[in-house]
Amino acid sequence: MTAHGADAVLTFEKDVRPILKTHCTHCHGEEEKPKGKLDLRLRRFMDKVVVAGDPEKSKLVELIRSGEMPEKGKPLAEAELAAIEKWIVQGAKTAKTEPLALAPGPIISDEDREYWAFQPIQKPAVPKNVDAQKMRTPVDAFVLAKMSEKGLQMAPEADRRTLIRRVTLDLTGLLPTPEEVDAFVADKSPLAYEQLVERLLASKNYGERWARHWLDVVGYADSNGYTEADSVRPHAWRYRDYVIRSMNEDKPWDQFIQEQIAGDELAGATHGDYQQAVLDPKRTDQLIATAFLRMAPDGTGDTVDDAKLAKNQVIAEQIKITTSSLMGMTVACAQCHDHRYDPITQADYYRLRAVFDPAYHWEAWRAPNSRLYSLYTPEQRAKAAEIEAKAKEIEVEARAMSKKFLDEIFEVEIKKVPEAEQAAFRVARDTAVAKQTPEQKALIKKYPSALATYSLDLYDKKKQDIVDAKMAEATKLRATKPAEGFVMALTEVKGQMPVSKLFNRGDHDQPKQVVQPGELGILASPQIEPFKPVPVSSGSSGRRLAYAQWLTSGKHPLVARVLVNRFWLNHMGRGIVNTPGDFGRQGELPTHPELLDYLADEFVKSGWKLKSLHRLIMLSSAYRQSSVNDASLRADPENRFYARFKMRRLDAETLRDSMLATTGTLVQASYGPPSGIGRDPQGRVITGIDKGTITTHKVDPAGADDFRRSIYVQVRRSKPVTVLDTFDAPTMSPNCEMRSQTTVAPQSLLLMNDTFVLDSSRRLADRVTAEAPNDRAKQLQRVWSLLYSKPATDTDIAKCLSYLDEQTKALTQYHHDIQHAKGVVPNPPQEAMASLCQILCSSNRFLYVE
């Protein structure tokens, strides 16, 4: 204990070793031969560079101050050097007795093992000394207890119109209709709010909204990325649909995760033996789920400069996606060397990679097109073969017909050749081109019109039409084949078991020692039993299935915490750990660790069901708060303690989808191949049929496909849709752990000038005009209720009417002063309404969720 006000005593283990691990021990201790024969992993090894009590005589301080150390990487921060100096002044103490010797390599210390994220999840007691009137679910007890510590109080409950708008956007990604808002406001039932949540959870739009959150984390894209070609993944959409269906079915997340990591092993399918699996809908889904492990950028089907590097980069990026999404750790940092901040060794990284090696096997690599599996049934395959055989017969008949016509023409044309050369010309014509003599080639060149071998159209177009019609019969017949779908999946090759090795400095051309599949060493402490790979009957290694079962056993300290933290983040606007992809020492500490563990424990014990967790969070008083709380805003501007609802902007997809919905043009068709995109002449990427060439940009309308929800629009890594990209749609490089929310000038410019916004504004104006003809006030009330879920005030209406009058007058003058093209009939009042709709769609009232 230290006296009150005295400086805390620093220790090597807690305060100094983490600094040295970050900057120094990679060269001085972790390699077989430490540089300068200096090992900084233990205090007892440092006597020649540290003089206890005197930093001025300590060589360690001198080397750091002069910049000689570290030789590579960032220099120590002033605060880090100050901590080392203070530790030396205090006597360079350790917290406990150190071992006499250490084997080369990193240390996983007791302090590392005691770090909160690596502790088993234990359900905490629900706080009791809180305001019972504010308590609706146990969530409130934890939040209120922390608020009390900080001297904060909850904001009042939001009004009903605000609540239904918030909840509907949250669960469906769409605005509530005015009719839904009015019904909720008028519902006097004490369970009205609970029934609202249940209705939305049962909506198909729920799955489309919450699938989007998971697709961010897994790096979903309809293209391969990696190279400039960014080739299309034409069958990735089946995985997107699998995720949507899983959300709507409330599939338990332990099953959901197991299917994504090892669905092929669950289905008993290997690369050469998958046919039976795809005939069973459940097993097909399991195969589709493994596209989770195919989401990383993959240029191995395109032309690349270094094929070996490209293959290993796919694996590295996928490990990054897998570990950040499920474990919330920056494991990828250990690919080339031991992790500088967290207790993750390079050997850990390659042990984890060994779990996946049998499916990837970079030295026997299968390119993307070799990992597609046909969904044909035997009957469909037989039917397709039968149709193909008949089509080929028709083509043979057409070619014979063409030859007959050409031979007939030849008999006419040969007469134009001098009689003395006719016999030789016939022989030359009947000789294969590759076997023709120079004399025969010269003869044919002398009388080319007599050849009559290739183009019937040059001689007799009517006969060519007859042949074309016959060939068209074959094309038409082929169109009757059963449609062949494909699954983009990850499988293993039966009996193919690569030897996994650690790569020196991450270089695949420098393999070192053999490694066995395993979990991170930090998770192998006595209280956490590591997984054990077990081969499965299908011939797969069983590694991924065993690992997936371990991850979802409920005993893994990270998985449930990481998942519920993301769910909380998506509801509350801020994570309990606000670095959802990094629970390590470089990430933020949890603001409410007990609440995080309570939610994780509840999630597992309720059967890994997400909808149950939604209810626990959304029925709480914490979630229902108003966004207005001046005291909270002053004391806690980041809302770390949730004393108000965090106001935030609509995300990119919700913005686009809501604009389509308010205009009445949103197409609610679900599932299937994505809507196409292309670059228009102005350089914007929009929905439609891409008709562009290498030198020109053009996009044709695609009808209803242009108005589908954004989750069904093609995701190209190199060509994001402009409206979505401008409003912070995720960049999949390789995945998106948490979306940014920027406020930048291009957003305002897009709202002012983009054709999507302009067209939507015109459609909204047309809609309200049709619904309330000749009544501007009613039209304005309708716009208000569609966009803001609340009625306009008399002042709002008066201001808008005044704007419409002024704008109509200005537009009338504008049209009077210009010459319009024939057929163009200006409508200044309607244009004025469209202009007003654009302003209202660009306002914060529309763009933000309160």
Coordinates of C-alpha atoms in Angstrom, one line a residue, residues 491-699:
T491 CA -14.4 -28.2 -49.0
E492 CA -11.5 -30.5 -48.4
V493 CA -10.1 -33.1 -50.8
K494 CA -10.5 -36.6 -49.2
G495 CA -7.2 -37.9 -48.0
Q496 CA -5.3 -34.8 -48.8
M497 CA -3.5 -33.6 -45.6
P498 CA -0.9 -30.9 -46.0
V499 CA 1.9 -30.6 -43.5
S500 CA 1.5 -27.2 -41.8
K501 CA 4.6 -25.2 -41.1
L502 CA 5.5 -21.8 -39.6
F503 CA 6.8 -19.4 -42.2
N504 CA 9.8 -17.4 -41.2
R505 CA 8.8 -13.7 -41.1
G506 CA 5.6 -14.8 -42.8
D507 CA 7.4 -15.7 -46.0
H508 CA 5.9 -18.9 -47.6
D509 CA 9.3 -19.5 -49.3
Q510 CA 10.9 -19.8 -45.9
P511 CA 9.1 -22.7 -44.1
K512 CA 10.5 -23.6 -40.7
Q513 CA 9.2 -26.0 -38.1
V514 CA 6.1 -28.2 -38.5
V515 CA 3.1 -27.1 -36.4
Q516 CA 0.0 -28.9 -35.3
P517 CA -3.5 -27.4 -35.4
G518 CA -4.4 -25.6 -32.2
E519 CA -6.0 -22.6 -30.5
L520 CA -4.1 -19.5 -29.2
G521 CA -1.8 -20.4 -26.3
I522 CA -3.3 -17.8 -24.1
L523 CA -6.6 -19.7 -24.1
A524 CA -4.9 -23.0 -23.0
S525 CA -4.7 -22.0 -19.3
P526 CA -6.0 -24.5 -16.7
Q527 CA -9.5 -23.1 -16.6
I528 CA -9.9 -23.3 -20.4
E529 CA -9.7 -26.6 -22.2
P530 CA -8.5 -26.3 -25.8
F531 CA -10.1 -28.1 -28.6
K532 CA -9.0 -31.4 -30.1
P533 CA -9.3 -32.2 -33.8
V534 CA -11.2 -35.4 -34.6
P535 CA -11.4 -36.8 -38.2
V536 CA -14.9 -37.2 -39.5
S537 CA -16.4 -40.1 -41.5
S538 CA -16.7 -38.2 -44.8
G539 CA -12.9 -38.2 -45.2
S540 CA -12.4 -34.6 -44.0
S541 CA -9.8 -33.8 -41.4
G542 CA -12.5 -32.8 -38.9
R543 CA -10.3 -29.9 -37.8
R544 CA -12.7 -27.1 -38.6
L545 CA -15.7 -28.9 -37.2
A546 CA -13.9 -29.5 -33.9
Y547 CA -12.7 -26.0 -33.8
A548 CA -16.2 -24.6 -34.5
Q549 CA -17.7 -26.7 -31.8
W550 CA -15.1 -25.4 -29.4
L551 CA -15.8 -21.8 -30.3
T552 CA -19.5 -22.3 -29.7
S553 CA -19.1 -24.6 -26.6
G554 CA -20.0 -21.7 -24.3
K555 CA -16.5 -22.1 -22.7
H556 CA -14.6 -20.0 -25.1
P557 CA -14.0 -16.6 -23.3
L558 CA -14.2 -14.4 -26.4
V559 CA -16.9 -15.6 -28.9
A560 CA -20.1 -14.8 -27.0
R561 CA -18.6 -11.6 -25.6
V562 CA -17.6 -10.4 -29.1
L563 CA -21.0 -11.3 -30.6
V564 CA -23.2 -9.6 -27.9
N565 CA -20.9 -6.6 -28.0
R566 CA -21.7 -6.2 -31.7
F567 CA -25.4 -6.7 -31.2
W568 CA -25.3 -4.0 -28.4
L569 CA -23.4 -1.7 -30.6
N570 CA -25.9 -2.0 -33.5
H571 CA -28.7 -1.1 -31.1
M572 CA -27.2 1.5 -28.9
G573 CA -24.8 3.2 -31.3
R574 CA -21.7 2.4 -29.2
G575 CA -20.2 -0.9 -28.1
I576 CA -19.6 -1.8 -24.5
V577 CA -16.2 -2.4 -26.0
N578 CA -16.1 0.3 -28.6
T579 CA -13.4 -1.5 -30.6
P580 CA -15.5 -4.5 -31.6
G581 CA -12.7 -6.1 -33.6
D582 CA -10.1 -5.7 -31.0
F583 CA -10.6 -6.9 -27.4
G584 CA -6.8 -6.8 -26.9
R585 CA -4.6 -4.3 -25.1
Q586 CA -4.8 -1.8 -28.0
G587 CA -8.5 -1.9 -27.9
E588 CA -10.8 0.0 -25.6
L589 CA -11.6 -1.5 -22.2
P590 CA -15.3 -2.3 -21.6
T591 CA -17.3 0.5 -20.0
H592 CA -19.7 -2.1 -18.4
P593 CA -17.8 -5.4 -18.0
E594 CA -20.4 -6.9 -15.8
L595 CA -23.2 -6.1 -18.3
L596 CA -21.1 -7.5 -21.1
D597 CA -20.7 -10.8 -19.3
Y598 CA -24.3 -10.9 -18.2
L599 CA -25.4 -10.5 -21.9
A600 CA -22.9 -13.1 -23.1
D601 CA -24.1 -15.6 -20.4
E602 CA -27.7 -14.9 -21.2
F603 CA -27.1 -15.3 -25.0
V604 CA -25.5 -18.7 -24.5
K605 CA -28.0 -20.0 -21.9
S606 CA -31.0 -18.9 -24.0
G607 CA -29.8 -21.2 -26.8
W608 CA -27.6 -18.6 -28.7
K609 CA -30.9 -17.0 -30.0
L610 CA -30.5 -13.4 -31.2
K611 CA -34.1 -12.5 -31.0
S612 CA -34.2 -13.2 -27.3
L613 CA -31.3 -10.8 -26.9
H614 CA -33.0 -8.2 -29.0
R615 CA -35.9 -8.3 -26.5
L616 CA -33.6 -8.0 -23.5
I617 CA -32.0 -4.9 -24.9
M618 CA -34.9 -3.2 -26.7
L619 CA -37.5 -3.6 -24.0
S620 CA -35.2 -1.9 -21.5
S621 CA -35.6 1.6 -20.3
A622 CA -32.0 2.3 -21.4
Y623 CA -33.0 1.7 -25.0
R624 CA -36.3 3.7 -24.8
Q625 CA -34.6 6.9 -23.6
S626 CA -34.9 10.2 -25.3
S627 CA -31.8 11.4 -27.1
V628 CA -32.1 14.7 -25.2
N629 CA -30.3 14.8 -21.9
D630 CA -28.2 18.0 -21.4
A631 CA -26.4 16.8 -18.3
S632 CA -25.3 13.6 -20.0
L633 CA -24.2 15.5 -23.1
R634 CA -22.0 17.8 -21.0
A635 CA -20.6 15.1 -18.7
D636 CA -20.4 12.3 -21.2
P637 CA -20.4 13.6 -24.8
E638 CA -19.5 10.2 -26.2
N639 CA -22.4 8.6 -24.3
R640 CA -20.1 5.9 -22.8
F641 CA -22.6 5.5 -19.9
Y642 CA -25.8 5.5 -22.0
A643 CA -27.7 8.2 -20.1
R644 CA -29.4 9.1 -23.3
F645 CA -30.1 7.4 -26.6
K646 CA -27.3 8.1 -29.0
M647 CA -28.6 10.1 -32.0
R648 CA -27.0 8.8 -35.2
R649 CA -27.3 9.2 -39.0
L650 CA -29.1 6.6 -41.1
D651 CA -26.5 4.3 -42.5
A652 CA -26.0 4.1 -46.3
E653 CA -28.4 1.3 -47.1
T654 CA -31.1 2.6 -44.8
L655 CA -30.9 6.0 -46.4
R656 CA -31.3 4.7 -50.0
D657 CA -34.0 2.1 -49.0
S658 CA -36.0 4.7 -47.1
M659 CA -36.0 7.1 -49.9
L660 CA -37.3 4.4 -52.2
A661 CA -39.9 3.4 -49.7
T662 CA -41.2 6.9 -49.2
T663 CA -41.7 7.4 -52.9
G664 CA -43.6 4.1 -53.2
T665 CA -41.1 2.6 -55.6
L666 CA -39.2 0.2 -53.3
V667 CA -39.4 -3.3 -54.7
Q668 CA -39.7 -5.8 -51.8
A669 CA -38.7 -8.9 -53.9
S670 CA -36.4 -11.0 -51.7
Y671 CA -33.5 -13.3 -52.5
G672 CA -31.8 -14.2 -55.7
P673 CA -29.0 -12.8 -57.9
P674 CA -28.1 -9.2 -57.2
S675 CA -29.3 -6.2 -59.1
G676 CA -26.6 -5.1 -61.6
I677 CA -24.6 -1.9 -61.4
G678 CA -22.6 0.2 -63.9
R679 CA -20.8 3.5 -64.3
D680 CA -22.9 6.2 -66.0
P681 CA -21.4 8.9 -68.4
Q682 CA -21.0 11.2 -65.3
G683 CA -18.8 8.6 -63.6
R684 CA -21.3 7.6 -60.9
V685 CA -22.0 4.0 -60.1
I686 CA -25.7 3.3 -60.3
T687 CA -28.0 0.4 -60.5
G688 CA -28.9 -0.9 -64.0
I689 CA -27.6 -2.9 -66.9
D690 CA -24.0 -2.0 -67.6
K691 CA -23.6 -1.3 -71.3
G692 CA -20.2 0.4 -70.9
T693 CA -17.1 -0.4 -72.9
I694 CA -13.4 0.2 -72.3
T695 CA -13.7 3.8 -73.5
T696 CA -17.4 4.7 -72.7
H697 CA -19.7 4.5 -69.7
K698 CA -23.3 3.7 -70.1
V699 CA -26.0 2.2 -67.9

